[in-house]
Every structure is written in C-alpha cells, then in structure tokens.
PDB file of C-alpha atoms in Angstrom:
ATOM      1  CA  MET C   2       0.000   0.000   0.000  1.00  0.00           C
ATOM      2  CA  GLY C   3       2.969   2.354   0.448  1.00  0.00           C
ATOM      3  CA  PHE C   4       1.948   3.257   4.025  1.00  0.00           C
ATOM      4  CA  ASP C   5       4.118   0.684   5.794  1.00  0.00           C
ATOM      5  CA  ILE C   6       7.034   3.031   6.548  1.00  0.00           C
ATOM      6  CA  TYR C   7       5.709   3.326  10.081  1.00  0.00           C
ATOM      7  CA  ASP C   8       4.757  -0.010  11.668  1.00  0.00           C
ATOM      8  CA  VAL C   9       2.055   0.809  14.205  1.00  0.00           C
ATOM      9  CA  ASN C  10       2.636  -2.538  15.941  1.00  0.00           C
ATOM     10  CA  LYS C  11       6.425  -2.320  16.161  1.00  0.00           C
ATOM     11  CA  TYR C  12       6.768  -0.157  19.260  1.00  0.00           C
ATOM     12  CA  ALA C  13       5.815  -0.649  22.901  1.00  0.00           C
ATOM     13  CA  PRO C  14       3.030   1.626  24.236  1.00  0.00           C
ATOM     14  CA  LYS C  15       5.414   3.637  26.446  1.00  0.00           C
ATOM     15  CA  GLN C  16       7.695   4.317  23.480  1.00  0.00           C
ATOM     16  CA  MET C  17       4.736   5.454  21.384  1.00  0.00           C
ATOM     17  CA  VAL C  18       3.344   7.986  23.840  1.00  0.00           C
ATOM     18  CA  ALA C  19       6.670   9.499  24.975  1.00  0.00           C
ATOM     19  CA  VAL C  20       7.428  11.844  22.054  1.00  0.00           C
ATOM     20  CA  PRO C  21       3.859  13.170  21.560  1.00  0.00           C
ATOM     21  CA  LEU C  22       3.553  13.919  25.276  1.00  0.00           C
ATOM     22  CA  ILE C  23       6.899  15.747  25.315  1.00  0.00           C
ATOM     23  CA  LEU C  24       5.783  17.861  22.332  1.00  0.00           C
ATOM     24  CA  LEU C  25       2.448  18.548  24.045  1.00  0.00           C
ATOM     25  CA  PHE C  26       4.167  19.794  27.210  1.00  0.00           C
ATOM     26  CA  LEU C  27       6.542  21.971  25.171  1.00  0.00           C
ATOM     27  CA  ALA C  28       3.595  23.429  23.226  1.00  0.00           C
ATOM     28  CA  LEU C  29       1.637  24.139  26.412  1.00  0.00           C
ATOM     29  CA  GLY C  30       4.720  25.772  27.906  1.00  0.00           C
ATOM     30  CA  LEU C  31       5.145  28.047  24.876  1.00  0.00           C
ATOM     31  CA  LEU C  32       1.447  28.962  24.824  1.00  0.00           C
ATOM     32  CA  GLY C  33       1.465  29.626  28.565  1.00  0.00           C
ATOM     33  CA  PHE C  34       4.549  31.843  28.278  1.00  0.00           C
ATOM     34  CA  ASN C  35       2.923  33.825  25.451  1.00  0.00           C
ATOM     35  CA  TRP C  36      -0.288  34.176  27.466  1.00  0.00           C
ATOM     36  CA  LEU C  37       1.584  35.587  30.449  1.00  0.00           C
ATOM     37  CA  SER C  38       3.625  37.902  28.207  1.00  0.00           C
ATOM     38  CA  THR C  39       0.967  39.202  25.819  1.00  0.00           C
ATOM     39  CA  GLY C  40      -2.416  38.155  27.234  1.00  0.00           C
ATOM     40  CA  MET C  41      -3.033  35.733  24.332  1.00  0.00           C
ATOM     41  CA  PRO C  42      -1.576  32.250  23.720  1.00  0.00           C
ATOM     42  CA  VAL C  43      -1.082  33.067  20.019  1.00  0.00           C
ATOM     43  CA  THR C  44      -0.268  36.465  18.547  1.00  0.00           C
ATOM     44  CA  PRO C  45      -3.702  38.029  17.920  1.00  0.00           C
ATOM     45  CA  GLY C  46      -4.646  39.506  14.581  1.00  0.00           C
ATOM     46  CA  ILE C  47      -6.675  42.633  14.035  1.00  0.00           C
ATOM     47  CA  ASP C  48      -9.926  40.759  14.798  1.00  0.00           C
ATOM     48  CA  PHE C  49      -8.900  40.224  18.429  1.00  0.00           C
ATOM     49  CA  ALA C  50      -6.313  42.915  19.120  1.00  0.00           C
ATOM     50  CA  GLY C  51      -8.244  45.746  17.492  1.00  0.00           C
ATOM     51  CA  GLY C  52      -6.841  48.122  14.918  1.00  0.00           C
ATOM     52  CA  THR C  53      -7.482  49.526  11.463  1.00  0.00           C
ATOM     53  CA  ALA C  54      -7.412  47.850   8.056  1.00  0.00           C
ATOM     54  CA  VAL C  55      -7.032  49.942   4.904  1.00  0.00           C
ATOM     55  CA  THR C  56      -7.610  48.522   1.431  1.00  0.00           C
ATOM     56  CA  VAL C  57      -6.319  50.578  -1.511  1.00  0.00           C
ATOM     57  CA  MET C  58      -5.578  50.093  -5.197  1.00  0.00           C
ATOM     58  CA  THR C  59      -2.046  51.328  -5.837  1.00  0.00           C
ATOM     59  CA  ASP C  60       1.224  50.578  -7.607  1.00  0.00           C
ATOM     60  CA  ASP C  61       3.213  51.640  -4.536  1.00  0.00           C
ATOM     61  CA  SER C  62       5.661  49.040  -3.314  1.00  0.00           C
ATOM     62  CA  VAL C  63       5.485  47.643   0.203  1.00  0.00           C
ATOM     63  CA  GLU C  64       8.574  49.690   1.078  1.00  0.00           C
ATOM     64  CA  ASP C  65       6.921  52.899  -0.195  1.00  0.00           C
ATOM     65  CA  ILE C  66       3.813  52.226   1.912  1.00  0.00           C
ATOM     66  CA  GLU C  67       5.876  51.462   5.014  1.00  0.00           C
ATOM     67  CA  ALA C  68       7.814  54.709   4.554  1.00  0.00           C
ATOM     68  CA  TYR C  69       4.642  56.761   3.969  1.00  0.00           C
ATOM     69  CA  PHE C  70       2.960  55.460   7.141  1.00  0.00           C
ATOM     70  CA  ALA C  71       6.145  55.473   9.252  1.00  0.00           C
ATOM     71  CA  GLY C  72       4.521  57.540  12.005  1.00  0.00           C
ATOM     72  CA  PHE C  73       1.661  55.087  12.574  1.00  0.00           C
ATOM     73  CA  PRO C  74       1.527  51.625  14.236  1.00  0.00           C
ATOM     74  CA  LEU C  75       1.778  49.736  10.935  1.00  0.00           C
ATOM     75  CA  THR C  76       1.737  45.964  11.481  1.00  0.00           C
ATOM     76  CA  SER C  77       1.656  44.478   7.978  1.00  0.00           C
ATOM     77  CA  VAL C  78       1.118  45.164   4.284  1.00  0.00           C
ATOM     78  CA  GLY C  79      -0.566  42.444   2.247  1.00  0.00           C
ATOM     79  CA  GLU C  80      -0.657  42.361  -1.542  1.00  0.00           C
ATOM     80  CA  GLY C  81      -3.830  41.493  -3.451  1.00  0.00           C
ATOM     81  CA  LEU C  82      -4.920  41.194  -7.052  1.00  0.00           C
ATOM     82  CA  ASN C  83      -4.629  44.012  -9.613  1.00  0.00           C
ATOM     83  CA  GLY C  84      -2.364  46.146  -7.453  1.00  0.00           C
ATOM     84  CA  GLY C  85      -4.515  45.959  -4.352  1.00  0.00           C
ATOM     85  CA  LYS C  86      -2.850  46.437  -0.976  1.00  0.00           C
ATOM     86  CA  TYR C  87      -4.252  45.464   2.415  1.00  0.00           C
ATOM     87  CA  ILE C  88      -2.598  47.627   5.089  1.00  0.00           C
ATOM     88  CA  ARG C  89      -3.036  46.797   8.780  1.00  0.00           C
ATOM     89  CA  PHE C  90      -2.445  49.086  11.727  1.00  0.00           C
ATOM     90  CA  GLY C  91      -2.479  48.342  15.437  1.00  0.00           C
ATOM     91  CA  PRO C  92      -4.701  50.096  17.988  1.00  0.00           C
ATOM     92  CA  MET C  93      -4.418  53.887  18.054  1.00  0.00           C
ATOM     93  CA  SER C  94      -6.066  56.899  19.673  1.00  0.00           C
ATOM     94  CA  ASP C  95      -8.958  58.778  18.064  1.00  0.00           C
ATOM     95  CA  ASP C  96      -6.641  61.607  17.053  1.00  0.00           C
ATOM     96  CA  GLU C  97      -4.190  59.186  15.440  1.00  0.00           C
ATOM     97  CA  TYR C  98      -7.052  57.499  13.625  1.00  0.00           C
ATOM     98  CA  GLN C  99      -8.310  60.809  12.216  1.00  0.00           C
ATOM     99  CA  ASN C 100      -4.797  61.697  11.087  1.00  0.00           C
ATOM    100  CA  LEU C 101      -4.483  58.294   9.441  1.00  0.00           C
ATOM    101  CA  VAL C 102      -7.773  58.745   7.567  1.00  0.00           C
ATOM    102  CA  GLU C 103      -6.609  62.127   6.265  1.00  0.00           C
ATOM    103  CA  LYS C 104      -3.232  60.720   5.230  1.00  0.00           C
ATOM    104  CA  VAL C 105      -4.862  57.818   3.400  1.00  0.00           C
ATOM    105  CA  ASN C 106      -7.326  60.075   1.553  1.00  0.00           C
ATOM    106  CA  ASP C 107      -4.534  62.489   0.591  1.00  0.00           C
ATOM    107  CA  ARG C 108      -2.637  59.766  -1.282  1.00  0.00           C
ATOM    108  CA  TYR C 109      -5.193  57.199  -2.437  1.00  0.00           C
ATOM    109  CA  SER C 110      -8.527  57.393  -4.199  1.00  0.00           C
ATOM    110  CA  ASP C 111     -11.578  55.433  -2.966  1.00  0.00           C
ATOM    111  CA  PRO C 112      -9.844  53.694  -0.049  1.00  0.00           C
ATOM    112  CA  LYS C 113     -11.744  51.260   2.143  1.00  0.00           C
ATOM    113  CA  ILE C 114     -11.071  51.844   5.850  1.00  0.00           C
ATOM    114  CA  ASP C 115     -12.303  49.423   8.531  1.00  0.00           C
ATOM    115  CA  GLN C 116     -11.722  49.915  12.248  1.00  0.00           C
ATOM    116  CA  ILE C 117     -12.110  47.389  15.078  1.00  0.00           C
ATOM    117  CA  GLY C 118     -11.982  48.836  18.591  1.00  0.00           C
ATOM    118  CA  GLU C 119     -10.009  47.190  21.381  1.00  0.00           C
ATOM    119  CA  ALA C 120     -13.180  46.594  23.416  1.00  0.00           C
ATOM    120  CA  PHE C 121     -14.837  44.805  20.488  1.00  0.00           C
ATOM    121  CA  GLY C 122     -11.675  42.779  19.919  1.00  0.00           C
ATOM    122  CA  GLU C 123     -11.663  41.691  23.574  1.00  0.00           C
ATOM    123  CA  ALA C 124     -15.319  40.658  23.270  1.00  0.00           C
ATOM    124  CA  LEU C 125     -14.417  38.535  20.223  1.00  0.00           C
ATOM    125  CA  GLN C 126     -11.570  36.953  22.205  1.00  0.00           C
ATOM    126  CA  GLN C 127     -13.993  35.879  24.922  1.00  0.00           C
ATOM    127  CA  GLN C 128     -16.469  34.500  22.395  1.00  0.00           C
ATOM    128  CA  ALA C 129     -13.734  32.539  20.599  1.00  0.00           C
ATOM    129  CA  LEU C 130     -12.503  31.099  23.905  1.00  0.00           C
ATOM    130  CA  LEU C 131     -16.053  30.072  24.848  1.00  0.00           C
ATOM    131  CA  ALA C 132     -16.499  28.436  21.448  1.00  0.00           C
ATOM    132  CA  LEU C 133     -13.359  26.331  21.980  1.00  0.00           C
ATOM    133  CA  ILE C 134     -14.381  25.391  25.533  1.00  0.00           C
ATOM    134  CA  PHE C 135     -17.915  24.376  24.561  1.00  0.00           C
ATOM    135  CA  SER C 136     -16.572  22.436  21.571  1.00  0.00           C
ATOM    136  CA  PHE C 137     -14.328  20.407  23.861  1.00  0.00           C
ATOM    137  CA  ILE C 138     -17.087  19.857  26.409  1.00  0.00           C
ATOM    138  CA  GLY C 139     -19.525  18.713  23.718  1.00  0.00           C
ATOM    139  CA  MET C 140     -16.913  16.466  22.142  1.00  0.00           C
ATOM    140  CA  ALA C 141     -16.004  14.914  25.506  1.00  0.00           C
ATOM    141  CA  ILE C 142     -19.655  14.201  26.353  1.00  0.00           C
ATOM    142  CA  VAL C 143     -20.301  12.520  22.996  1.00  0.00           C
ATOM    143  CA  VAL C 144     -17.155  10.412  23.276  1.00  0.00           C
ATOM    144  CA  PHE C 145     -17.954   9.221  26.810  1.00  0.00           C
ATOM    145  CA  LEU C 146     -21.526   8.355  25.795  1.00  0.00           C
ATOM    146  CA  ALA C 147     -20.288   6.482  22.714  1.00  0.00           C
ATOM    147  CA  PHE C 148     -17.683   4.286  24.411  1.00  0.00           C
ATOM    148  CA  ARG C 149     -18.671   4.296  28.109  1.00  0.00           C
ATOM    149  CA  ASP C 150     -15.069   3.503  28.954  1.00  0.00           C
ATOM    150  CA  VAL C 151     -12.895   6.031  30.765  1.00  0.00           C
ATOM    151  CA  VAL C 152      -9.431   5.354  29.326  1.00  0.00           C
ATOM    152  CA  PRO C 153     -10.347   5.294  25.606  1.00  0.00           C
ATOM    153  CA  SER C 154     -12.521   8.390  26.067  1.00  0.00           C
ATOM    154  CA  ILE C 155      -9.719  10.279  27.810  1.00  0.00           C
ATOM    155  CA  ALA C 156      -7.334   9.226  25.030  1.00  0.00           C
ATOM    156  CA  VAL C 157      -9.626  10.778  22.383  1.00  0.00           C
ATOM    157  CA  VAL C 158      -9.967  14.030  24.354  1.00  0.00           C
ATOM    158  CA  LEU C 159      -6.206  14.170  25.036  1.00  0.00           C
ATOM    159  CA  SER C 160      -5.443  13.636  21.356  1.00  0.00           C
ATOM    160  CA  ALA C 161      -7.774  16.462  20.335  1.00  0.00           C
ATOM    161  CA  LEU C 162      -6.294  18.756  22.989  1.00  0.00           C
ATOM    162  CA  SER C 163      -2.790  17.936  21.765  1.00  0.00           C
ATOM    163  CA  ASP C 164      -3.817  18.690  18.172  1.00  0.00           C
ATOM    164  CA  ILE C 165      -5.037  22.160  19.125  1.00  0.00           C
ATOM    165  CA  ALA C 166      -2.132  22.969  21.467  1.00  0.00           C
ATOM    166  CA  ILE C 167       0.677  21.873  19.139  1.00  0.00           C
ATOM    167  CA  THR C 168      -0.964  23.483  16.107  1.00  0.00           C
ATOM    168  CA  ALA C 169      -1.403  26.761  17.998  1.00  0.00           C
ATOM    169  CA  ALA C 170       2.241  26.662  19.110  1.00  0.00           C
ATOM    170  CA  ILE C 171       3.396  26.098  15.518  1.00  0.00           C
ATOM    171  CA  MET C 172       1.175  28.994  14.405  1.00  0.00           C
ATOM    172  CA  ASP C 173       2.995  31.222  16.883  1.00  0.00           C
ATOM    173  CA  ILE C 174       6.408  30.000  15.719  1.00  0.00           C
ATOM    174  CA  VAL C 175       5.748  30.502  11.980  1.00  0.00           C
ATOM    175  CA  GLY C 176       3.879  33.781  12.465  1.00  0.00           C
ATOM    176  CA  ILE C 177       0.264  32.847  11.684  1.00  0.00           C
ATOM    177  CA  GLN C 178      -1.912  35.191  13.730  1.00  0.00           C
ATOM    178  CA  LEU C 179      -5.013  34.194  15.655  1.00  0.00           C
ATOM    179  CA  THR C 180      -8.000  35.664  13.810  1.00  0.00           C
ATOM    180  CA  LEU C 181     -11.627  34.705  13.359  1.00  0.00           C
ATOM    181  CA  ALA C 182     -10.595  32.660  10.306  1.00  0.00           C
ATOM    182  CA  THR C 183      -7.817  30.737  12.052  1.00  0.00           C
ATOM    183  CA  THR C 184     -10.033  30.201  15.117  1.00  0.00           C
ATOM    184  CA  ALA C 185     -12.612  28.614  12.798  1.00  0.00           C
ATOM    185  CA  ALA C 186      -9.851  26.400  11.415  1.00  0.00           C
ATOM    186  CA  LEU C 187      -8.917  25.265  14.934  1.00  0.00           C
ATOM    187  CA  LEU C 188     -12.562  24.409  15.614  1.00  0.00           C
ATOM    188  CA  MET C 189     -12.688  22.433  12.350  1.00  0.00           C
ATOM    189  CA  LEU C 190      -9.536  20.632  13.456  1.00  0.00           C
ATOM    190  CA  ILE C 191     -11.368  19.279  16.512  1.00  0.00           C
ATOM    191  CA  GLY C 192     -13.799  17.578  14.150  1.00  0.00           C
ATOM    192  CA  TYR C 193     -11.021  16.069  12.016  1.00  0.00           C
ATOM    193  CA  SER C 194      -9.202  14.861  15.129  1.00  0.00           C
ATOM    194  CA  VAL C 195     -12.230  13.209  16.702  1.00  0.00           C
ATOM    195  CA  ASP C 196     -13.117  11.560  13.380  1.00  0.00           C
ATOM    196  CA  SER C 197      -9.778   9.731  13.107  1.00  0.00           C
ATOM    197  CA  ASP C 198      -9.650   8.944  16.834  1.00  0.00           C
ATOM    198  CA  ILE C 199     -13.132   7.443  16.842  1.00  0.00           C
ATOM    199  CA  LEU C 200     -12.218   5.318  13.814  1.00  0.00           C
ATOM    200  CA  LEU C 201      -9.223   3.941  15.726  1.00  0.00           C
ATOM    201  CA  THR C 202     -11.093   3.451  19.003  1.00  0.00           C
ATOM    202  CA  THR C 203     -14.103   1.795  17.371  1.00  0.00           C
ATOM    203  CA  ARG C 204     -11.924  -0.631  15.423  1.00  0.00           C
ATOM    204  CA  LEU C 205     -10.020  -1.679  18.536  1.00  0.00           C
ATOM    205  CA  LEU C 206     -12.907  -1.854  21.019  1.00  0.00           C
ATOM    206  CA  LYS C 207     -15.830  -3.046  18.929  1.00  0.00           C
ATOM    207  CA  ARG C 208     -14.326  -5.483  16.415  1.00  0.00           C
ATOM    208  CA  GLN C 209     -13.267  -9.059  17.037  1.00  0.00           C
ATOM    209  CA  GLY C 210      -9.795 -10.357  16.218  1.00  0.00           C
ATOM    210  CA  LYS C 211      -6.175 -10.013  17.198  1.00  0.00           C
ATOM    211  CA  LEU C 212      -5.059  -6.610  18.515  1.00  0.00           C
ATOM    212  CA  ASP C 213      -2.165  -6.290  16.052  1.00  0.00           C
ATOM    213  CA  GLU C 214      -4.413  -7.024  13.075  1.00  0.00           C
ATOM    214  CA  LYS C 215      -7.117  -4.597  14.202  1.00  0.00           C
ATOM    215  CA  LEU C 216      -4.559  -1.868  14.844  1.00  0.00           C
ATOM    216  CA  ALA C 217      -2.862  -2.371  11.477  1.00  0.00           C
ATOM    217  CA  GLY C 218      -6.234  -2.362   9.661  1.00  0.00           C
ATOM    218  CA  ALA C 219      -7.361   0.816  11.396  1.00  0.00           C
ATOM    219  CA  TYR C 220      -4.030   2.473  10.572  1.00  0.00           C
ATOM    220  CA  ARG C 221      -4.287   1.674   6.854  1.00  0.00           C
ATOM    221  CA  THR C 222      -7.849   3.018   6.659  1.00  0.00           C
ATOM    222  CA  GLY C 223      -7.164   6.106   8.745  1.00  0.00           C
ATOM    223  CA  ILE C 224      -3.956   7.076   6.979  1.00  0.00           C
ATOM    224  CA  ILE C 225      -5.681   6.926   3.596  1.00  0.00           C
ATOM    225  CA  MET C 226      -8.520   9.125   4.883  1.00  0.00           C
ATOM    226  CA  THR C 227      -6.179  11.717   6.371  1.00  0.00           C
ATOM    227  CA  THR C 228      -3.732  11.874   3.457  1.00  0.00           C
ATOM    228  CA  THR C 229      -6.636  12.329   1.050  1.00  0.00           C
ATOM    229  CA  THR C 230      -7.878  15.261   3.136  1.00  0.00           C
ATOM    230  CA  ILE C 231      -4.349  16.697   3.307  1.00  0.00           C
ATOM    231  CA  ALA C 232      -4.046  16.539  -0.486  1.00  0.00           C
ATOM    232  CA  ALA C 233      -7.363  18.360  -0.964  1.00  0.00           C
ATOM    233  CA  ILE C 234      -6.507  21.092   1.553  1.00  0.00           C
ATOM    234  CA  ALA C 235      -2.996  21.474   0.112  1.00  0.00           C
ATOM    235  CA  ALA C 236      -4.565  22.125  -3.292  1.00  0.00           C
ATOM    236  CA  MET C 237      -6.923  24.669  -1.729  1.00  0.00           C
ATOM    237  CA  PHE C 238      -3.997  26.390  -0.015  1.00  0.00           C
ATOM    238  CA  ALA C 239      -1.980  26.544  -3.236  1.00  0.00           C
ATOM    239  CA  VAL C 240      -4.862  28.031  -5.229  1.00  0.00           C
ATOM    240  CA  THR C 241      -5.868  30.597  -2.608  1.00  0.00           C
ATOM    241  CA  ALA C 242      -2.284  31.584  -1.790  1.00  0.00           C
ATOM    242  CA  PHE C 243      -1.525  32.115  -5.502  1.00  0.00           C
ATOM    243  CA  GLY C 244      -4.801  33.990  -5.932  1.00  0.00           C
ATOM    244  CA  GLN C 245      -4.069  35.946  -2.716  1.00  0.00           C
ATOM    245  CA  VAL C 246      -7.370  35.021  -1.069  1.00  0.00           C
ATOM    246  CA  GLU C 247      -5.901  35.581   2.373  1.00  0.00           C
ATOM    247  CA  VAL C 248      -8.708  34.337   4.629  1.00  0.00           C
ATOM    248  CA  ILE C 249      -9.084  30.955   2.889  1.00  0.00           C
ATOM    249  CA  ALA C 250      -5.308  30.570   2.649  1.00  0.00           C
ATOM    250  CA  GLN C 251      -4.991  31.102   6.417  1.00  0.00           C
ATOM    251  CA  ILE C 252      -7.675  28.509   7.129  1.00  0.00           C
ATOM    252  CA  ALA C 253      -5.995  26.017   4.784  1.00  0.00           C
ATOM    253  CA  ALA C 254      -2.555  26.645   6.332  1.00  0.00           C
ATOM    254  CA  VAL C 255      -3.816  25.980   9.867  1.00  0.00           C
ATOM    255  CA  LEU C 256      -5.660  22.845   8.760  1.00  0.00           C
ATOM    256  CA  LEU C 257      -2.567  21.517   6.985  1.00  0.00           C
ATOM    257  CA  ILE C 258      -0.458  21.984  10.108  1.00  0.00           C
ATOM    258  CA  GLY C 259      -3.174  20.456  12.277  1.00  0.00           C
ATOM    259  CA  LEU C 260      -3.709  17.397  10.081  1.00  0.00           C
ATOM    260  CA  PHE C 261      -0.010  16.524  10.107  1.00  0.00           C
ATOM    261  CA  VAL C 262      -0.018  16.952  13.884  1.00  0.00           C
ATOM    262  CA  ASP C 263      -3.129  14.758  14.055  1.00  0.00           C
ATOM    263  CA  LEU C 264      -1.324  11.932  12.259  1.00  0.00           C
ATOM    264  CA  MET C 265       1.119  11.812  15.163  1.00  0.00           C
ATOM    265  CA  ASN C 266      -1.462  12.204  17.903  1.00  0.00           C
ATOM    266  CA  THR C 267      -3.868   9.605  16.499  1.00  0.00           C
ATOM    267  CA  TRP C 268      -1.475   6.906  15.320  1.00  0.00           C
ATOM    268  CA  VAL C 269       1.256   7.348  17.935  1.00  0.00           C
ATOM    269  CA  LEU C 270      -0.237   8.928  21.073  1.00  0.00           C
ATOM    270  CA  ASN C 271      -3.812   7.593  20.993  1.00  0.00           C
ATOM    271  CA  ALA C 272      -2.786   4.270  19.461  1.00  0.00           C
ATOM    272  CA  GLY C 273      -0.131   3.850  22.154  1.00  0.00           C
ATOM    273  CA  ILE C 274      -2.580   4.585  24.977  1.00  0.00           C
ATOM    274  CA  LEU C 275      -5.182   2.182  23.582  1.00  0.00           C
ATOM    275  CA  LYS C 276      -2.617  -0.513  22.890  1.00  0.00           C
ATOM    276  CA  GLY C 277      -1.279  -0.369  26.450  1.00  0.00           C
ATOM    277  CA  TYR C 278      -4.801  -0.294  27.892  1.00  0.00           C
ATOM    278  CA  LEU C 279      -5.984  -3.308  25.890  1.00  0.00           C
ATOM    279  CA  LEU C 280      -2.820  -5.323  26.555  1.00  0.00           C
ATOM    280  CA  GLN C 281      -3.219  -4.714  30.281  1.00  0.00           C
ATOM    281  CA  LYS C 282      -6.943  -5.477  30.130  1.00  0.00           C
ATOM    282  CA  ASN C 283      -6.406  -8.715  28.224  1.00  0.00           C
ATOM    283  CA  GLY C 284      -3.601  -9.651  30.597  1.00  0.00           C
ATOM    284  CA  ARG C 285      -5.895  -9.282  33.599  1.00  0.00           C
ATOM    285  CA  ARG C 286      -8.485 -11.488  31.890  1.00  0.00           C
ATOM    286  CA  ALA C 287      -5.892 -14.150  31.169  1.00  0.00           C
TER     287      ALA C 287
END
C-alpha cells in the first residue's frame, strides 16, 4: 500500500506515547509563556487585538507604503490582485485614527477603511474562547456516551487537545496570527481529530480479532482518509495563496499543520494509549 514506513505494531506503548507527550508539554509551555507575556496564547490579529485595516488600489511598493505610514503603528502590508494592498495598523487613539484617515485620503482614491476597537476585539476573544471550551465539552460528552469507557474516552480528548495545542504553538512560531478565520480552522480541526480517533477506538474496542491485526487495519484506513484530506486542503492552499485570497489561505494553512499533527497524535499517542490499555486489560483477563 505504500503506508508501511511506520509499523504501528512495532513499538511498545510507552515508546509510542513518549514523544507526543513531550511535544504537548513543550507546546503548552510556549502557549502559557505567550499568554503571560501578551495576554493571548497566540499572537492576535486585528480581529482580536483591534486596529485599522485599509484597502487601496495602488502601484506603490510595500517599502513605499511602510515609509509613507512610518509615524503610525503599521503591522503588515498584504498584496492582493490588480495592485490591491491590504494595510493593517495596530490600535491607536482617536486623534491618530483621524490623522491616518486624512493621510490615506490624501494619497489614495476610494480607499476602504475598517476599524475594530479594542473593546470589540476583547469581546471577540472571549467568544472565541467560549467556542473552543464548549466544543471540547460537547466532544467529551459525545465520546464518553459512545464508548462508556474512561481510558479510551480520555485518550480521544487528550489527542484532540494535543492537536489544538501543538498546532497553535506552531502557528505562533511561523507567524500565523489568531483571527476569526484561524479560530474557525482550529474548531474544524477538533472535528477532524475526533473523526480519526473514533475510527481507531471503534476498530479496537468493537471489532473481534487479534489486537495487532485490528490496529494495522485501522491504521491503513485512517492514513488513507487523512492523506486524502491533506491533499485536498494542500490544493486549496496553493490556489488561494496564488490567488491571494488571504482568509481561505490562512484557514488552509492551519488545517494543513493540524492534520499533520493529528497523524502523530492519532497513530502514535492515541494508538499507544489504547494498545497499552488493551494489553493490560487482556492480561488481567488471562
């Protein structure tokens, strides 16, 4: 099949869970440090931090724009189609904002100026956090009701938590900001994670047969599902990045990172926990 590079039955359970757990603790440490330093686990975008976004049609280079707005809290300049530029500024006072509007109108014709206040950004932060919390609570309830077994249910929840934490840490490292779009991608990632974890758990708990055979069969099915999804999202990322559709490209980038992380957490961390649990359970029966 071409997927036998990693033998899911080759390693002992303790070996399988060691590396994913170390990465999870490192990710949580990085996110915690960022939270204490900045108030957010991942660098917030304009949606959460507040600020001003200006969209203009111009042939000015990025360097020209940065020089022109040197006196303002410029955070980034994005390039769009047909000479479009998407210019982001951090939070500023009312006087600074009025000066910015005048400076934009002096140089550019028909600019689009959008402002998000800090208070509104903080409200969005709280709503996004609640959405993540309720998603995890709902997912945990469904998993416990489905399997009615503590250890496999905890393994699914831990795997999903690890997916979100490690993906968020990688976002911070590579410079992907936390926005409404990337928050939606993280919520979607919970669904992808639970899907693969439930496939694995159902195969091992519900089907008859030898543990090694069930684990190998679940791995082959799951890896095909996930790699197919990765290929589709990679194509979406390539098209939207080339076409400079920034929001969709951000969502695709986060999902790509998260799906690769999920391969590790499902078929190394979760598989290791379940394998150890079932070996111990079968040993007690014997």
